[in-house]
Amino acid sequence: MSSVNDAAQDIPPIPNIVHFIHLVRLDPISGAARFEFQFRQFVAIYSAWYYLKPEIIYVHTNINKSLIDDTIRKAKSPYTQAIAQMPNVKFRYHSAPNQTTDGQEIDKLAHRSDFVRTDVLQRFGGIYLDDDVYVLRDLYSLRHIGFKNIIGRQADGKFCNAVLMATPQKEEPQNEMMLAYHTLMDAVFDGGWETHSIFLLTTLAREFAADPGQVLILPQDSFFPLSWWRHDLEYLYGRHEDTAIAVINNKPTSNLEIFIANFKLWQDETWERDWRTSYLLHGWTSGIPQFFNEAEQLELFGQDQGITLDYVLEGTSNFALAVLPAVKHALDNGILKHVVSGSMALGGAVIDPDELIEMQIEVRE
């Protein structure tokens, strides 16, 4: 037992560095590209900044580093500008492979992103998040728990690479599992959606799990509390006419006597999900067009452009309640004072800052 504890003590904390990846299709001649962020992507990045207080947030992109600043300046989406102006956010060029060593074509941007994320994690270490992953709590305790890698289960029991936490290669002891993941990805890639990513990660995690300090595998509710299937997407994004019963985040240890005196074994029924057992929320946005036609999406979100500022401010869905504290913080601090969604997921309009003060937004502290 002491050898296991000693191994954990030798493992440094996972760096408080956050990685997002934003790859785009480049013009083959000029190298230029449309570089826009939607509101939901702003919320993902801002929630990481708000809860994690990271040393730096890298947004890795395949746009040539000499064109990044000019591309951002010309971006039409106000959310692109809002992200660029956030403290500690740095856009960083990273080449994205378009074929494997043996010549297998890597066409999908999502697959290219799989290769980039393992590369930046072994170089820098830190926390990789997909751009539809929203932070709900600080990850300090997990970063310091004494594991080189931390991953989570998804609904089907496999391990999902939409969230990866890892120590860097340059530090001792070496992060063997992340090195193996990055190296083998090139060898096993076959064009399948999950082969080189989900299947490979799941296999490696099982292989390395018995090695002390290599990998901590968290239950589904921690990182991926719902699934990509229709019923879970309806549960997450569907709007409700009745008011939610707020989940109060009281800490029982702050006044144990009062807690015991008022304790209920079963809570009142409500549509609101209790997010307190989740560190992160994966939005599974790729499943929305897969399971909902345009008319159904309009009914789901109340507007035909999906997740917008207005939709979140309504506070009538489980998704809105989950991300509302971070969005309210952005509003209160003027980060979004020039933006109102109207009916636009990209773009926006000018809004009188005084109108924001009049918005009555109840957020659970």
C-alpha positions as semicolon CSV with decimal commas, in nm:
position;residue;x (nm);y (nm);z (nm)
1;M;0,000;0,000;0,000
2;S;0,282;0,239;0,082
3;S;0,432;0,191;-0,266
4;V;0,104;0,305;-0,422
5;N;0,094;0,615;-0,201
6;D;0,459;0,690;-0,275
7;A;0,390;0,667;-0,649
8;A;0,103;0,916;-0,619
9;Q;0,320;1,158;-0,421
10;D;0,583;1,153;-0,696
11;I;0,333;1,263;-0,961
12;P;0,313;1,642;-0,999
13;P;-0,025;1,816;-1,032
14;I;-0,182;1,837;-1,373
15;P;-0,103;2,190;-1,497
16;N;-0,385;2,444;-1,483
17;I;-0,363;2,499;-1,859
18;V;-0,675;2,462;-2,075
19;H;-0,674;2,357;-2,440
20;F;-0,944;2,408;-2,701
21;I;-0,902;2,328;-3,070
22;H;-1,060;2,525;-3,356
23;L;-0,965;2,382;-3,694
24;V;-1,102;2,524;-4,019
25;R;-1,089;2,450;-4,390
26;L;-0,811;2,660;-4,542
27;D;-0,801;2,818;-4,884
28;P;-0,537;2,606;-5,066
29;I;-0,377;2,913;-5,225
30;S;-0,402;3,198;-4,973
31;G;-0,429;2,992;-4,655
32;A;-0,716;3,218;-4,548
33;A;-1,030;3,082;-4,383
34;R;-1,355;3,184;-4,222
35;F;-1,283;3,197;-3,852
36;E;-1,601;3,238;-3,650
37;F;-1,715;3,126;-3,306
38;Q;-2,074;3,069;-3,203
39;F;-2,224;3,174;-2,872
40;R;-2,209;2,819;-2,736
41;Q;-1,833;2,809;-2,801
42;F;-1,790;3,137;-2,618
43;V;-1,976;2,990;-2,320
44;A;-1,753;2,681;-2,322
45;I;-1,434;2,888;-2,317
46;Y;-1,566;3,146;-2,072
47;S;-1,690;2,880;-1,828
48;A;-1,339;2,731;-1,827
49;W;-1,192;3,073;-1,751
50;Y;-1,457;3,151;-1,487
51;Y;-1,437;2,830;-1,285
52;L;-1,081;2,707;-1,341
53;K;-0,888;3,038;-1,329
54;P;-0,625;2,882;-1,558
55;E;-0,276;3,011;-1,616
56;I;-0,358;3,023;-1,985
57;I;-0,627;2,905;-2,227
58;Y;-0,486;2,794;-2,560
59;V;-0,709;2,792;-2,866
60;H;-0,509;2,580;-3,109
61;T;-0,584;2,648;-3,473
62;N;-0,445;2,548;-3,812
63;I;-0,455;2,905;-3,944
64;N;-0,101;3,018;-4,017
65;K;0,040;3,212;-3,724
66;S;0,115;3,512;-3,947
67;L;-0,258;3,533;-4,036
68;I;-0,418;3,463;-3,697
69;D;-0,438;3,823;-3,568
70;D;-0,572;3,959;-3,896
71;T;-0,822;3,674;-3,930
72;I;-0,959;3,738;-3,580
73;R;-0,979;4,112;-3,648
74;K;-1,188;4,050;-3,961
75;A;-1,420;3,798;-3,795
76;K;-1,784;3,906;-3,807
77;S;-1,906;3,716;-3,503
78;P;-1,899;3,928;-3,185
79;Y;-1,832;3,609;-2,991
80;T;-1,504;3,565;-3,176
81;Q;-1,405;3,913;-3,065
82;A;-1,523;3,847;-2,709
83;I;-1,307;3,533;-2,686
84;A;-1,003;3,712;-2,830
85;Q;-1,037;3,986;-2,568
86;M;-1,060;3,750;-2,270
87;P;-0,768;3,752;-2,025
88;N;-0,517;3,468;-2,063
89;V;-0,662;3,344;-2,392
90;K;-0,401;3,281;-2,659
91;F;-0,461;3,166;-3,015
92;R;-0,181;2,930;-3,112
93;Y;-0,093;2,784;-3,450
94;H;-0,073;2,406;-3,465
95;S;-0,042;2,204;-3,782
96;A;-0,318;1,948;-3,829
97;P;-0,225;1,623;-4,008
98;N;-0,418;1,539;-4,325
99;Q;-0,280;1,187;-4,358
100;T;-0,120;0,916;-4,148
101;T;0,237;0,791;-4,183
102;D;0,124;0,513;-4,415
103;G;-0,075;0,753;-4,635
104;Q;-0,426;0,704;-4,494
105;E;-0,620;1,028;-4,561
106;I;-0,750;1,216;-4,255
107;D;-1,027;1,426;-4,405
108;K;-1,263;1,511;-4,120
109;L;-1,162;1,810;-3,908
110;A;-1,285;1,625;-3,599
111;H;-1,037;1,345;-3,669
112;R;-0,753;1,589;-3,725
113;S;-0,844;1,745;-3,391
114;D;-0,800;1,404;-3,225
115;F;-0,435;1,403;-3,331
116;V;-0,378;1,762;-3,222
117;R;-0,520;1,717;-2,871
118;T;-0,291;1,430;-2,778
119;D;0,006;1,622;-2,916
120;V;-0,058;1,938;-2,714
121;L;-0,129;1,740;-2,398
122;Q;0,198;1,552;-2,412
123;R;0,379;1,880;-2,480
124;F;0,211;2,110;-2,229
125;G;-0,006;1,890;-2,012
126;G;-0,328;2,035;-1,875
127;I;-0,698;2,003;-1,952
128;Y;-0,831;1,942;-2,301
129;L;-1,199;2,026;-2,362
130;D;-1,414;1,994;-2,674
131;D;-1,581;2,321;-2,768
132;D;-1,918;2,191;-2,648
133;V;-1,791;2,099;-2,302
134;Y;-1,896;2,339;-2,027
135;V;-1,721;2,366;-1,692
136;L;-1,952;2,356;-1,390
137;R;-1,699;2,332;-1,104
138;D;-1,333;2,386;-1,032
139;L;-1,105;2,092;-1,110
140;Y;-0,835;2,179;-0,855
141;S;-0,890;1,867;-0,642
142;L;-0,871;1,642;-0,947
143;R;-0,556;1,807;-1,079
144;H;-0,382;1,744;-0,746
145;I;-0,509;1,392;-0,682
146;G;-0,189;1,219;-0,797
147;F;-0,270;1,073;-1,139
148;K;-0,097;1,135;-1,471
149;N;-0,422;1,103;-1,665
150;I;-0,787;1,159;-1,576
151;I;-1,067;1,051;-1,811
152;G;-1,440;0,980;-1,785
153;R;-1,694;0,724;-1,897
154;Q;-1,965;0,810;-2,146
155;A;-2,315;0,660;-2,162
156;D;-2,213;0,337;-2,339
157;G;-1,939;0,262;-2,086
158;K;-1,649;0,352;-2,313
159;F;-1,407;0,635;-2,231
160;C;-1,455;0,962;-2,417
161;N;-1,174;1,184;-2,541
162;A;-1,385;1,503;-2,539
163;V;-1,226;1,565;-2,197
164;L;-0,867;1,469;-2,121
165;M;-0,654;1,573;-1,825
166;A;-0,284;1,488;-1,833
167;T;0,062;1,569;-1,704
168;P;0,315;1,670;-1,973
169;Q;0,581;1,442;-2,119
170;K;0,867;1,673;-2,028
171;E;0,813;1,622;-1,655
172;E;0,916;1,317;-1,461
173;P;0,772;1,064;-1,415
174;Q;0,692;1,017;-1,783
175;N;0,328;1,003;-1,888
176;E;0,343;0,665;-2,060
177;M;-0,028;0,632;-2,139
178;M;-0,056;0,969;-2,314
179;L;0,261;0,894;-2,512
180;A;0,114;0,559;-2,617
181;Y;-0,219;0,721;-2,706
182;H;-0,054;0,983;-2,925
183;T;0,184;0,735;-3,091
184;L;-0,068;0,458;-3,160
185;M;-0,333;0,693;-3,297
186;D;-0,140;0,716;-3,623
187;A;-0,103;0,338;-3,646
188;V;-0,466;0,239;-3,576
189;F;-0,645;0,515;-3,770
190;D;-0,879;0,360;-4,028
191;G;-1,120;0,645;-4,103
192;G;-1,377;0,518;-3,853
193;W;-1,535;0,770;-3,620
194;E;-1,423;0,603;-3,296
195;T;-1,139;0,364;-3,383
196;H;-0,841;0,591;-3,317
197;S;-1,011;0,798;-3,048
198;I;-1,273;0,629;-2,826
199;F;-1,179;0,264;-2,892
200;L;-0,807;0,328;-2,858
201;L;-0,844;0,535;-2,541
202;T;-1,072;0,272;-2,385
203;T;-0,827;-0,008;-2,463
204;L;-0,525;0,186;-2,335
205;A;-0,699;0,292;-2,014
206;R;-0,776;-0,070;-1,933
207;E;-0,417;-0,170;-2,007
208;F;-0,265;0,105;-1,789
209;A;-0,527;0,105;-1,511
210;A;-0,333;-0,136;-1,287
211;D;-0,020;0,081;-1,298
212;P;-0,031;0,311;-0,990
213;G;-0,090;0,674;-1,076
214;Q;-0,133;0,620;-1,451
215;V;-0,504;0,685;-1,504
216;L;-0,806;0,777;-1,294
217;I;-1,133;0,675;-1,458
218;L;-1,432;0,877;-1,338
219;P;-1,797;0,765;-1,357
220;Q;-2,024;0,902;-1,629
221;D;-2,188;1,170;-1,416
222;S;-1,853;1,344;-1,360
223;F;-1,774;1,460;-1,715
224;F;-2,048;1,320;-1,942
225;P;-2,367;1,318;-1,733
226;L;-2,600;1,266;-2,031
227;S;-2,576;1,105;-2,375
228;W;-2,606;1,198;-2,742
229;W;-2,938;1,014;-2,782
230;R;-3,259;1,203;-2,854
231;H;-3,425;1,157;-2,514
232;D;-3,121;1,296;-2,330
233;L;-3,087;1,589;-2,571
234;E;-3,455;1,671;-2,514
235;Y;-3,397;1,650;-2,140
236;L;-3,093;1,879;-2,164
237;Y;-3,213;2,142;-2,412
238;G;-3,593;2,126;-2,395
239;R;-3,763;2,438;-2,257
240;H;-4,027;2,433;-1,982
241;E;-4,313;2,669;-1,909
242;D;-4,317;2,610;-1,534
243;T;-4,052;2,760;-1,308
244;A;-3,770;2,543;-1,185
245;I;-3,737;2,456;-0,819
246;A;-3,392;2,592;-0,747
247;V;-3,139;2,346;-0,614
248;I;-2,977;2,519;-0,319
249;N;-2,605;2,460;-0,295
250;N;-2,589;2,468;0,082
251;K;-2,298;2,277;0,233
252;P;-2,423;2,036;0,503
253;T;-2,098;2,082;0,696
254;S;-2,157;2,457;0,731
255;N;-2,441;2,388;0,977
256;L;-2,487;2,016;1,029
257;E;-2,755;2,058;1,296
258;I;-2,983;2,256;1,066
259;F;-2,910;2,019;0,779
260;I;-3,014;1,715;0,984
261;A;-3,324;1,890;1,120
262;N;-3,451;1,975;0,769
263;F;-3,329;1,667;0,585
264;K;-3,555;1,501;0,326
265;L;-3,474;1,159;0,188
266;W;-3,669;1,230;-0,131
267;Q;-3,670;1,570;-0,296
268;D;-3,971;1,727;-0,467
269;E;-4,024;1,627;-0,828
270;T;-3,904;1,886;-1,078
271;W;-3,777;1,896;-1,435
272;E;-3,458;2,059;-1,315
273;R;-3,147;1,842;-1,305
274;D;-2,919;1,859;-1,004
275;W;-2,576;1,936;-1,151
276;R;-2,389;1,926;-0,820
277;T;-2,233;1,584;-0,884
278;S;-2,092;1,688;-1,224
279;Y;-1,767;1,871;-1,287
280;L;-1,836;1,921;-1,656
281;L;-2,121;1,899;-1,904
282;H;-2,073;1,770;-2,258
283;G;-2,339;1,923;-2,482
284;W;-2,324;1,659;-2,759
285;T;-2,419;1,928;-3,012
286;S;-2,334;1,701;-3,305
287;G;-2,635;1,488;-3,209
288;I;-2,885;1,773;-3,247
289;P;-2,907;1,774;-3,630
290;Q;-2,882;1,396;-3,626
291;F;-3,197;1,345;-3,417
292;F;-3,398;1,665;-3,475
293;N;-3,517;1,815;-3,803
294;E;-3,534;2,192;-3,849
295;A;-3,893;2,221;-3,721
296;E;-3,810;2,012;-3,413
297;Q;-3,501;2,224;-3,343
298;L;-3,718;2,535;-3,357
299;E;-3,951;2,380;-3,101
300;L;-3,658;2,265;-2,888
301;F;-3,477;2,598;-2,867
302;G;-3,759;2,841;-2,938
303;Q;-3,563;2,985;-3,228
304;D;-3,418;2,841;-3,543
305;Q;-3,054;2,916;-3,465
306;G;-3,005;2,691;-3,164
307;I;-2,819;2,793;-2,850
308;T;-2,819;3,172;-2,815
309;L;-2,784;3,429;-2,540
310;D;-3,162;3,476;-2,529
311;Y;-3,214;3,102;-2,491
312;V;-2,980;3,084;-2,193
313;L;-3,122;3,395;-2,028
314;E;-3,470;3,239;-2,037
315;G;-3,345;2,990;-1,781
316;T;-3,615;2,739;-1,873
317;S;-3,395;2,444;-1,971
318;N;-3,147;2,225;-1,789
319;F;-2,870;2,346;-2,019
320;A;-2,950;2,709;-1,947
321;L;-2,949;2,653;-1,570
322;A;-2,615;2,474;-1,592
323;V;-2,430;2,750;-1,779
324;L;-2,620;3,053;-1,646
325;P;-2,375;3,140;-1,365
326;A;-2,088;3,178;-1,613
327;V;-2,300;3,368;-1,864
328;K;-2,429;3,603;-1,594
329;H;-2,070;3,667;-1,483
330;A;-1,978;3,759;-1,840
331;L;-2,273;3,998;-1,857
332;D;-2,205;4,153;-1,517
333;N;-1,845;4,219;-1,614
334;G;-1,923;4,376;-1,950
335;I;-1,778;4,094;-2,162
336;L;-2,102;4,068;-2,361
337;K;-2,234;4,423;-2,324
338;H;-2,221;4,477;-2,702
339;V;-2,405;4,156;-2,784
340;V;-2,766;4,049;-2,783
341;S;-2,858;3,731;-2,965
342;G;-3,194;3,832;-3,107
343;S;-3,254;3,540;-3,340
344;M;-2,890;3,498;-3,438
345;A;-2,649;3,232;-3,317
346;L;-2,368;3,405;-3,504
347;G;-2,366;3,782;-3,517
348;G;-2,560;3,990;-3,273
349;A;-2,668;4,348;-3,226
350;V;-2,591;4,647;-3,012
351;I;-2,771;4,661;-2,679
352;D;-2,799;4,939;-2,428
353;P;-2,583;4,835;-2,129
354;D;-2,847;4,979;-1,895
355;E;-3,094;4,720;-2,021
356;L;-2,868;4,447;-1,888
357;I;-2,896;4,589;-1,539
358;E;-3,273;4,547;-1,553
359;M;-3,251;4,179;-1,638
360;Q;-3,361;3,973;-1,342
361;I;-3,148;3,662;-1,352
362;E;-3,168;3,428;-1,055
363;V;-2,851;3,225;-1,028
364;R;-2,774;2,967;-0,763
365;E;-2,453;3,061;-0,587
